[in-house]
CSV table of C-alpha atoms and ligand atoms in Angstrom, one decimal:
chain,number,residue,atom,x,y,z
A,459,UNK,CA,0.0,0.0,0.0
A,460,UNK,CA,1.4,3.4,-1.0
A,461,UNK,CA,0.3,6.7,-2.2
A,462,UNK,CA,-2.3,9.3,-1.2
A,463,UNK,CA,-5.7,9.4,-2.7
A,464,UNK,CA,-7.4,12.9,-2.5
A,465,UNK,CA,-11.2,13.1,-2.9
A,466,UNK,CA,-12.0,16.5,-4.4
A,467,UNK,CA,-15.2,18.3,-3.8
A,468,UNK,CA,-17.3,20.3,-6.2
A,469,UNK,CA,-20.7,21.9,-5.8
A,470,UNK,CA,-22.9,23.7,-8.3
A,471,UNK,CA,-20.2,23.5,-11.0
A,472,UNK,CA,-17.3,24.8,-9.0
A,473,UNK,CA,-14.5,23.1,-7.1
A,474,UNK,CA,-14.6,23.8,-3.4
A,475,UNK,CA,-11.6,25.3,-1.6
A,476,UNK,CA,-11.1,22.1,0.4
A,477,UNK,CA,-10.1,20.3,-2.8
A,478,UNK,CA,-7.0,22.4,-3.0
A,479,UNK,CA,-6.3,22.4,0.7
A,480,UNK,CA,-6.3,18.6,0.5
A,481,UNK,CA,-3.7,18.6,-2.2
A,482,UNK,CA,-1.5,20.8,0.1
A,483,UNK,CA,-2.1,18.3,2.9
A,484,UNK,CA,-1.2,15.4,0.6
A,485,UNK,CA,2.1,17.1,-0.4
A,486,UNK,CA,3.0,17.2,3.3
A,487,UNK,CA,3.0,13.4,3.4
A,488,UNK,CA,4.4,12.9,-0.1
A,489,UNK,CA,6.8,10.4,1.4
A,490,UNK,CA,3.8,8.1,1.5
A,491,UNK,CA,3.9,7.9,-2.3
A,492,UNK,CA,2.3,9.5,-5.4
A,493,UNK,CA,-0.7,11.7,-5.1
A,494,UNK,CA,-3.9,10.8,-7.0
A,495,UNK,CA,-6.9,13.1,-7.0
A,496,UNK,CA,-10.4,11.8,-7.7
A,497,UNK,CA,-13.3,13.9,-8.9
A,498,UNK,CA,-16.6,12.1,-8.5
A,499,UNK,CA,-19.8,13.0,-10.2
A,500,UNK,CA,-18.9,16.5,-11.3
A,501,UNK,CA,-18.0,18.2,-14.6
A,502,UNK,CA,-14.8,16.4,-15.8
A,503,UNK,CA,-13.8,19.8,-17.2
A,504,UNK,CA,-12.9,20.8,-13.6
A,505,UNK,CA,-10.2,18.2,-13.6
A,506,UNK,CA,-7.7,20.6,-15.2
A,507,UNK,CA,-7.7,22.7,-12.1
A,508,UNK,CA,-6.9,19.7,-9.9
A,509,UNK,CA,-3.9,19.0,-12.0
A,510,UNK,CA,-1.8,20.9,-9.5
A,511,UNK,CA,1.9,20.7,-8.7
A,512,UNK,CA,2.7,17.4,-7.0
A,513,UNK,CA,-0.3,15.6,-8.4
A,514,UNK,CA,0.5,12.4,-10.4
A,515,UNK,CA,-2.9,11.5,-11.6
A,516,UNK,CA,-6.4,13.0,-11.7
A,517,UNK,CA,-9.3,10.5,-12.1
A,518,UNK,CA,-12.8,11.7,-13.1
A,519,UNK,CA,-15.6,9.4,-12.3
A,520,UNK,CA,-19.1,9.9,-13.8
A,521,UNK,CA,-22.1,9.6,-11.5
A,522,UNK,CA,-25.6,8.5,-12.5
A,523,UNK,CA,-27.0,11.6,-10.8
A,524,UNK,CA,-26.3,15.3,-11.3
A,525,UNK,CA,-25.6,16.2,-7.6
A,526,UNK,CA,-23.5,14.9,-4.8
A,527,UNK,CA,-24.8,11.5,-3.5
A,528,UNK,CA,-23.0,10.0,-0.6
A,529,UNK,CA,-23.6,6.4,-1.7
A,530,UNK,CA,-22.2,7.1,-5.2
A,531,UNK,CA,-19.1,8.6,-3.6
A,532,UNK,CA,-18.8,5.7,-1.2
A,533,UNK,CA,-19.0,3.2,-4.1
A,534,UNK,CA,-16.5,5.2,-6.2
A,535,UNK,CA,-14.0,5.7,-3.3
A,536,UNK,CA,-14.3,2.0,-2.3
A,537,UNK,CA,-13.5,1.0,-5.8
A,538,UNK,CA,-10.5,3.4,-6.0
A,539,UNK,CA,-9.2,1.9,-2.8
A,540,UNK,CA,-9.3,-1.5,-4.4
A,541,UNK,CA,-7.7,-0.3,-7.6
A,542,UNK,CA,-5.0,1.9,-6.2
A,543,UNK,CA,-4.3,0.5,-2.7
A,544,UNK,CA,-3.5,3.9,-1.3
A,545,UNK,CA,-1.9,4.2,2.1
A,546,UNK,CA,-3.9,7.3,2.8
A,547,UNK,CA,-7.3,8.6,1.6
A,548,UNK,CA,-7.7,12.3,2.3
A,549,UNK,CA,-11.2,13.9,2.2
A,550,UNK,CA,-12.6,17.0,3.8
A,551,UNK,CA,-14.2,17.2,7.2
A,552,UNK,CA,-17.1,18.6,5.4
A,553,UNK,CA,-20.8,17.9,5.1
A,554,UNK,CA,-20.3,16.0,1.9
A,555,UNK,CA,-17.3,13.8,2.9
A,556,UNK,CA,-18.7,13.1,6.3
A,557,UNK,CA,-21.5,11.3,4.4
A,558,UNK,CA,-19.2,8.6,3.0
A,559,UNK,CA,-15.7,8.8,4.7
A,560,UNK,CA,-16.4,6.7,7.7
A,561,UNK,CA,-18.5,4.3,5.7
A,562,UNK,CA,-15.7,3.6,3.3
A,563,UNK,CA,-13.3,3.1,6.2
A,564,UNK,CA,-15.7,0.6,7.8
A,565,UNK,CA,-16.2,-1.4,4.6
A,566,UNK,CA,-12.5,-1.5,3.7
A,567,UNK,CA,-11.4,-2.2,7.3
A,568,UNK,CA,-9.3,1.0,7.1
A,569,UNK,CA,-8.2,3.3,9.8
A,570,UNK,CA,-10.2,6.4,10.2
A,571,UNK,CA,-9.9,9.9,11.8
A,572,UNK,CA,-12.1,12.9,11.4
A,573,UNK,CA,-11.4,16.7,11.9
A,574,UNK,CA,-7.7,16.2,11.5
A,575,UNK,CA,-5.4,19.3,11.7
A,576,UNK,CA,-2.0,17.9,11.0
A,577,UNK,CA,-0.4,14.9,9.3
A,578,UNK,CA,3.0,13.4,9.2
A,579,UNK,CA,4.5,10.4,7.4
A,580,UNK,CA,7.4,8.4,8.8
A,581,UNK,CA,7.0,5.0,7.3
A,582,UNK,CA,3.4,5.2,8.7
A,583,UNK,CA,0.8,7.9,9.2
A,584,UNK,CA,0.5,10.0,12.3
A,585,UNK,CA,-2.2,12.6,12.6
A,586,UNK,CA,-3.3,15.1,15.2
A,587,UNK,CA,-6.8,16.4,16.0
A,588,UNK,CA,-8.2,18.6,18.7
A,589,UNK,CA,-10.4,17.3,21.5
A,590,UNK,CA,-12.9,19.1,23.8
A,591,UNK,CA,-13.0,22.2,21.7
A,592,UNK,CA,-9.3,21.9,20.9
A,593,UNK,CA,-8.3,22.2,24.6
A,594,UNK,CA,-6.4,18.9,24.1
A,595,UNK,CA,-4.4,17.7,21.1
A,596,UNK,CA,-4.7,14.0,20.3
A,597,UNK,CA,-2.1,12.2,18.4
A,598,UNK,CA,-3.2,9.1,16.5
A,599,UNK,CA,-1.4,6.2,14.7
A,600,UNK,CA,-3.1,3.3,12.9
A,601,UNK,CA,-1.2,0.2,13.6
A,602,UNK,CA,-2.2,-2.8,11.5
A,603,UNK,CA,-4.2,-0.7,9.0
A,604,UNK,CA,-3.0,-0.8,5.4
A,605,UNK,CA,-5.2,2.1,4.4
A,606,UNK,CA,-6.3,5.1,6.5
A,607,UNK,CA,-9.2,7.4,5.7
A,608,UNK,CA,-8.6,10.9,7.0
A,609,UNK,CA,-11.1,13.8,7.0
A,610,UNK,CA,-9.1,17.1,7.1
A,611,UNK,CA,-10.5,20.2,8.9
A,612,UNK,CA,-11.2,22.9,6.3
A,613,UNK,CA,-9.0,26.0,6.6
A,614,UNK,CA,-6.2,24.1,8.2
A,615,UNK,CA,-3.9,23.8,5.1
A,616,UNK,CA,-3.4,26.6,2.6
A,617,UNK,CA,-5.0,26.0,-0.8
A,618,UNK,CA,-2.6,24.9,-3.5
A,619,UNK,CA,-2.8,26.9,-6.7
A,620,UNK,CA,-5.0,25.3,-9.4
A,621,UNK,CA,-3.4,23.8,-12.5
A,622,UNK,CA,0.3,24.1,-13.2
A,623,UNK,CA,0.8,20.4,-12.8
A,624,UNK,CA,1.8,17.6,-15.1
A,625,UNK,CA,-0.6,14.9,-14.0
A,626,UNK,CA,-2.1,12.2,-16.1
A,627,UNK,CA,-5.8,13.0,-16.3
A,628,UNK,CA,-8.1,10.1,-17.1
A,629,UNK,CA,-11.6,8.9,-16.6
A,630,UNK,CA,-12.3,6.1,-14.1
A,631,UNK,CA,-15.1,3.5,-14.3
A,632,UNK,CA,-18.6,5.0,-13.9
A,633,UNK,CA,-20.7,4.3,-10.9
A,634,UNK,CA,-23.7,2.2,-11.6
A,635,UNK,CA,-27.2,3.7,-11.0
A,636,UNK,CA,-27.9,0.9,-8.4
A,637,UNK,CA,-25.6,2.7,-6.0
A,638,UNK,CA,-28.0,5.7,-5.7
A,639,UNK,CA,-30.0,5.6,-2.5
A,640,UNK,CA,-31.1,9.2,-2.1
A,641,UNK,CA,-32.6,12.0,-4.2
A,642,UNK,CA,-31.4,15.5,-4.4
A,643,UNK,CA,-34.4,17.9,-3.9
A,644,UNK,CA,-32.6,21.2,-4.2
A,645,UNK,CA,-30.2,23.6,-2.5
A,646,UNK,CA,-31.2,25.8,0.4
A,647,UNK,CA,-28.3,28.1,1.1
A,648,UNK,CA,-27.5,29.2,4.7
A,649,UNK,CA,-27.6,32.8,5.5
A,650,UNK,CA,-24.4,34.3,4.2
A,651,UNK,CA,-25.2,37.8,5.3
A,652,UNK,CA,-23.8,40.7,3.4
A,653,UNK,CA,-20.2,39.5,3.4
A,654,UNK,CA,-18.1,36.4,3.2
A,655,UNK,CA,-15.7,36.8,6.1
A,656,UNK,CA,-13.7,33.8,5.0
A,657,UNK,CA,-12.4,35.6,2.0
A,658,UNK,CA,-11.3,38.9,3.6
A,659,UNK,CA,-7.6,39.7,4.1
A,660,UNK,CA,-8.1,42.0,7.0
A,661,UNK,CA,-10.6,41.4,9.8
A,662,UNK,CA,-11.5,43.7,12.7
A,663,UNK,CA,-12.9,41.6,15.4
A,664,UNK,CA,-15.0,43.1,18.2
A,665,UNK,CA,-15.7,41.2,21.4
A,666,UNK,CA,-17.8,41.7,24.5
A,667,UNK,CA,-15.2,44.2,25.7
A,668,UNK,CA,-16.7,46.7,23.3
A,669,UNK,CA,-19.6,47.0,25.8
A,670,UNK,CA,-22.2,47.2,23.0
A,671,UNK,CA,-25.8,47.0,24.2
A,672,UNK,CA,-27.4,48.1,21.0
A,673,UNK,CA,-26.7,47.7,17.3
A,674,UNK,CA,-26.1,51.4,17.1
A,675,UNK,CA,-23.2,51.0,19.6
A,676,UNK,CA,-21.4,49.0,16.9
A,677,UNK,CA,-21.7,51.7,14.2
A,678,UNK,CA,-18.4,53.3,15.2
A,679,UNK,CA,-16.7,49.9,14.7
A,680,UNK,CA,-18.3,49.4,11.3
A,681,UNK,CA,-17.1,52.9,10.4
A,682,UNK,CA,-13.6,52.1,11.7
A,683,UNK,CA,-13.5,48.8,9.8
A,684,UNK,CA,-14.4,50.7,6.6
A,685,UNK,CA,-11.8,53.4,7.2
A,686,UNK,CA,-9.0,51.0,7.8
A,687,UNK,CA,-10.0,48.6,5.0
A,688,UNK,CA,-11.1,45.8,7.2
A,689,UNK,CA,-14.2,43.6,7.5
A,690,UNK,CA,-16.0,43.6,10.8
A,691,UNK,CA,-16.4,40.3,12.6
A,692,UNK,CA,-17.2,39.4,16.2
A,693,UNK,CA,-17.1,36.9,18.9
A,694,UNK,CA,-20.2,34.8,19.7
A,695,UNK,CA,-21.8,36.8,22.5
A,696,UNK,CA,-22.5,39.8,20.2
A,697,UNK,CA,-24.1,37.4,17.7
A,698,UNK,CA,-26.1,35.7,20.5
A,699,UNK,CA,-27.3,39.2,21.7
A,700,UNK,CA,-28.6,39.9,18.1
A,701,UNK,CA,-26.1,42.7,17.6
A,702,UNK,CA,-24.1,41.2,14.8
A,703,UNK,CA,-25.3,38.9,12.0
A,704,UNK,CA,-24.3,35.3,12.5
A,705,UNK,CA,-22.5,35.4,9.1
A,706,UNK,CA,-19.8,37.5,10.9
A,707,UNK,CA,-19.2,35.2,13.8
A,708,UNK,CA,-15.7,33.7,14.1
A,709,UNK,CA,-15.1,30.5,16.0
A,710,UNK,CA,-16.2,27.0,16.7
A,711,UNK,CA,-19.9,27.6,16.0
A,712,UNK,CA,-19.1,30.4,13.5
A,713,UNK,CA,-16.7,30.6,10.6
A,714,UNK,CA,-13.1,29.6,10.4
A,715,UNK,CA,-11.0,32.4,8.9
A,716,UNK,CA,-7.4,32.8,7.9
A,717,UNK,CA,-6.9,36.5,7.0
A,718,UNK,CA,-3.6,38.2,6.6
A,719,UNK,CA,-4.4,40.4,9.6
A,720,UNK,CA,-6.8,39.8,12.5
A,721,UNK,CA,-7.1,42.8,14.8
A,722,UNK,CA,-9.1,41.7,17.9
A,723,UNK,CA,-10.5,44.4,20.2
A,724,UNK,CA,-11.9,43.3,23.5
A,725,UNK,CA,-11.9,39.6,22.7
A,726,UNK,CA,-10.8,37.4,25.6
A,727,UNK,CA,-9.6,34.6,23.4
A,728,UNK,CA,-11.8,31.7,24.6
A,729,UNK,CA,-10.7,28.4,22.9
A,730,UNK,CA,-13.9,28.3,20.9
A,731,UNK,CA,-13.0,31.7,19.4
A,732,UNK,CA,-9.3,30.8,18.9
A,733,UNK,CA,-10.3,27.7,16.9
A,734,UNK,CA,-11.7,30.0,14.2
A,735,UNK,CA,-8.9,32.5,13.8
A,736,UNK,CA,-5.6,31.2,14.9
A,737,UNK,CA,-4.5,30.5,11.3
A,738,UNK,CA,-4.4,34.3,10.6
A,739,UNK,CA,-1.0,35.4,9.4
A,740,UNK,CA,-0.8,38.2,12.0
A,741,UNK,CA,-2.9,38.5,15.1
A,742,UNK,CA,-3.0,41.7,17.0
A,743,UNK,CA,-4.9,41.8,20.3
A,744,UNK,CA,-6.1,44.8,22.4
A,745,UNK,CA,-7.3,43.9,25.8
A,746,UNK,CA,-7.3,45.6,29.2
A,747,UNK,CA,-6.6,42.3,30.9
A,748,UNK,CA,-2.9,41.3,30.5
A,749,UNK,CA,-3.8,37.7,31.3
A,750,UNK,CA,-6.4,37.4,28.6
A,751,UNK,CA,-5.8,34.1,26.6
A,752,UNK,CA,-5.9,36.0,23.3
A,753,UNK,CA,-2.4,37.3,24.1
A,754,UNK,CA,-1.2,33.6,24.0
A,755,UNK,CA,-2.3,33.5,20.3
A,756,UNK,CA,-1.4,37.0,19.3
A,757,UNK,CA,1.8,38.1,17.5
A,758,UNK,CA,1.3,41.6,18.8
A,759,UNK,CA,-0.6,42.8,21.8
A,760,UNK,CA,-1.5,45.9,23.7
A,761,UNK,CA,-2.8,46.1,27.3
A,762,UNK,CA,-5.0,49.0,26.4
A,763,UNK,CA,-8.6,50.2,26.4
A,764,UNK,CA,-10.0,49.4,23.0
A,765,UNK,CA,-11.7,52.7,22.6
A,766,UNK,CA,-8.3,54.5,22.9
A,767,UNK,CA,-6.9,52.2,20.2
A,768,UNK,CA,-10.0,52.6,18.0
A,769,UNK,CA,-9.8,56.4,18.3
A,770,UNK,CA,-6.1,56.4,17.5
A,771,UNK,CA,-6.7,54.2,14.4
A,772,UNK,CA,-9.5,56.6,13.3
A,773,UNK,CA,-7.1,59.5,13.5
A,774,UNK,CA,-4.3,57.7,11.8
A,775,UNK,CA,-6.5,56.7,8.9
A,776,UNK,CA,-8.5,59.9,8.6
B,878,FAD,C1,-20.2,25.0,22.2
B,878,FAD,C2,-19.7,26.4,22.2
B,878,FAD,C3,-19.4,27.0,21.0
B,878,FAD,C4,-18.9,28.4,21.0
B,878,FAD,N1,-18.6,28.9,19.9
B,878,FAD,C5,-18.1,30.2,19.8
B,878,FAD,C6,-17.7,30.8,18.6
B,878,FAD,O1,-17.9,30.3,17.5
B,878,FAD,N2,-17.1,32.0,18.7
B,878,FAD,C7,-16.9,32.7,19.9
B,878,FAD,O2,-16.4,33.8,19.8
B,878,FAD,N3,-17.3,32.1,21.0
B,878,FAD,C8,-17.9,30.9,21.0
B,878,FAD,N4,-18.3,30.4,22.2
B,878,FAD,C9,-18.2,31.2,23.4
B,878,FAD,C10,-16.9,31.3,24.0
B,878,FAD,O3,-16.7,30.3,25.0
B,878,FAD,C11,-16.7,32.7,24.8
B,878,FAD,O4,-17.7,32.8,25.7
B,878,FAD,C12,-16.7,33.9,23.8
B,878,FAD,O5,-15.8,33.7,22.8
B,878,FAD,C13,-16.3,35.1,24.6
B,878,FAD,O6,-16.5,36.2,23.8
B,878,FAD,P1,-15.7,37.5,24.1
B,878,FAD,O7,-14.2,37.3,24.1
B,878,FAD,O8,-16.2,38.6,23.2
B,878,FAD,O9,-16.2,37.9,25.6
B,878,FAD,P2,-15.5,37.8,27.0
B,878,FAD,O10,-14.9,36.5,27.2
B,878,FAD,O11,-16.4,38.4,28.0
B,878,FAD,O12,-14.2,38.8,26.9
B,878,FAD,C14,-14.3,40.2,26.8
B,878,FAD,C15,-12.9,40.7,26.9
B,878,FAD,O13,-12.9,42.1,26.7
B,878,FAD,C16,-11.9,42.6,27.6
B,878,FAD,N5,-12.2,44.0,27.8
B,878,FAD,C17,-13.3,44.5,28.5
B,878,FAD,N6,-13.3,45.8,28.4
B,878,FAD,C18,-12.3,46.2,27.6
B,878,FAD,C19,-11.9,47.4,27.1
B,878,FAD,N7,-12.5,48.6,27.4
B,878,FAD,N8,-10.8,47.4,26.2
B,878,FAD,C20,-10.2,46.3,25.9
B,878,FAD,N9,-10.6,45.1,26.4
B,878,FAD,C21,-11.6,45.0,27.2
B,878,FAD,C22,-11.9,41.8,28.8
B,878,FAD,O14,-10.7,41.8,29.5
B,878,FAD,C23,-12.2,40.4,28.2
B,878,FAD,O15,-11.0,39.7,28.0
B,878,FAD,C24,-18.7,29.1,22.3
B,878,FAD,C25,-19.0,28.4,23.5
B,878,FAD,C26,-19.5,27.1,23.4
B,878,FAD,C27,-19.7,26.4,24.8
């Protein structure tokens, strides 16, 4: 058994970011062997984008249905495991791949771990994942397992650039209609709000320390964000209080973000918040409490009143 099989994801005609993050993850364990990417039940024209640096082969597999169907993916991945005998199968810890990843592992007697945040190969696979809201880090090995199915947490690895590769692109065997067990009835998109905070390079995060009691109390922060070229996000209490739309919440029950700069004003840095933003390139924290946990994650910090910092920023960017 050798090699890494990556299961790409597409939805509504476009590849999802996790596909390219998985290729980055696969490259981190390239010592396990060559990288094959499988695209199941989607426009084979998307395969060219998956032909990224480091990928040896891209296999497109036609589905009898137009939309993602977990049983079709389970059948296709199971067959690829038989054909390729990969040491590692990488899929996203996403709503789609959660629908077939564990099932494939069970049927193939493979090892399995979900929500994985780091991978290493040293003749065998070792992975890490958070426990109890990431308060603990668990290290897992898979003795006796020839193949291991891993679901990787989205946003953990940077996305590799599409294309640029020299992979062999070929069709795999189609999945038979008898594999289909469910019917797609349509998409109902979650509330995305007025912004996609996962795409912003500069986030201004406001926490309970802002002392907002009313939506109007946050207007100065929206203005500040606009002035400094940032997108306003918040910790959960402000969302729970109905002051900030849920689309702007960062953290375990909100969005995972990885901006270039994350400026946190009056955010304590609870583990559930840190989970969502600690991949930011630069974290700057402002908090009156020098022992606030946010300072443990921040690259730069100031024990200051956030309103002083907000005023100084407004002046500097006026
Ligand atoms: C299952 C679960 C999921 C959760 N999911 C999330 C999530 O997705 N996102 C999230 O954010 N939280 C989440 N939480 C809540 C989380 O545990 C914390 O309660 C929350 O992150 C705290 O938000 P905060 O930092 O804004 O508030 P607080 O913890 O109250 O911190 C406010 C901070 O502001 C500082 N401060 C006060 N006044 C000033 C001032 N004038 N100037 C500067 N600093 C000041 C204080 O020193 C303090 O550190 C979750 C909790 C659970 C149990």
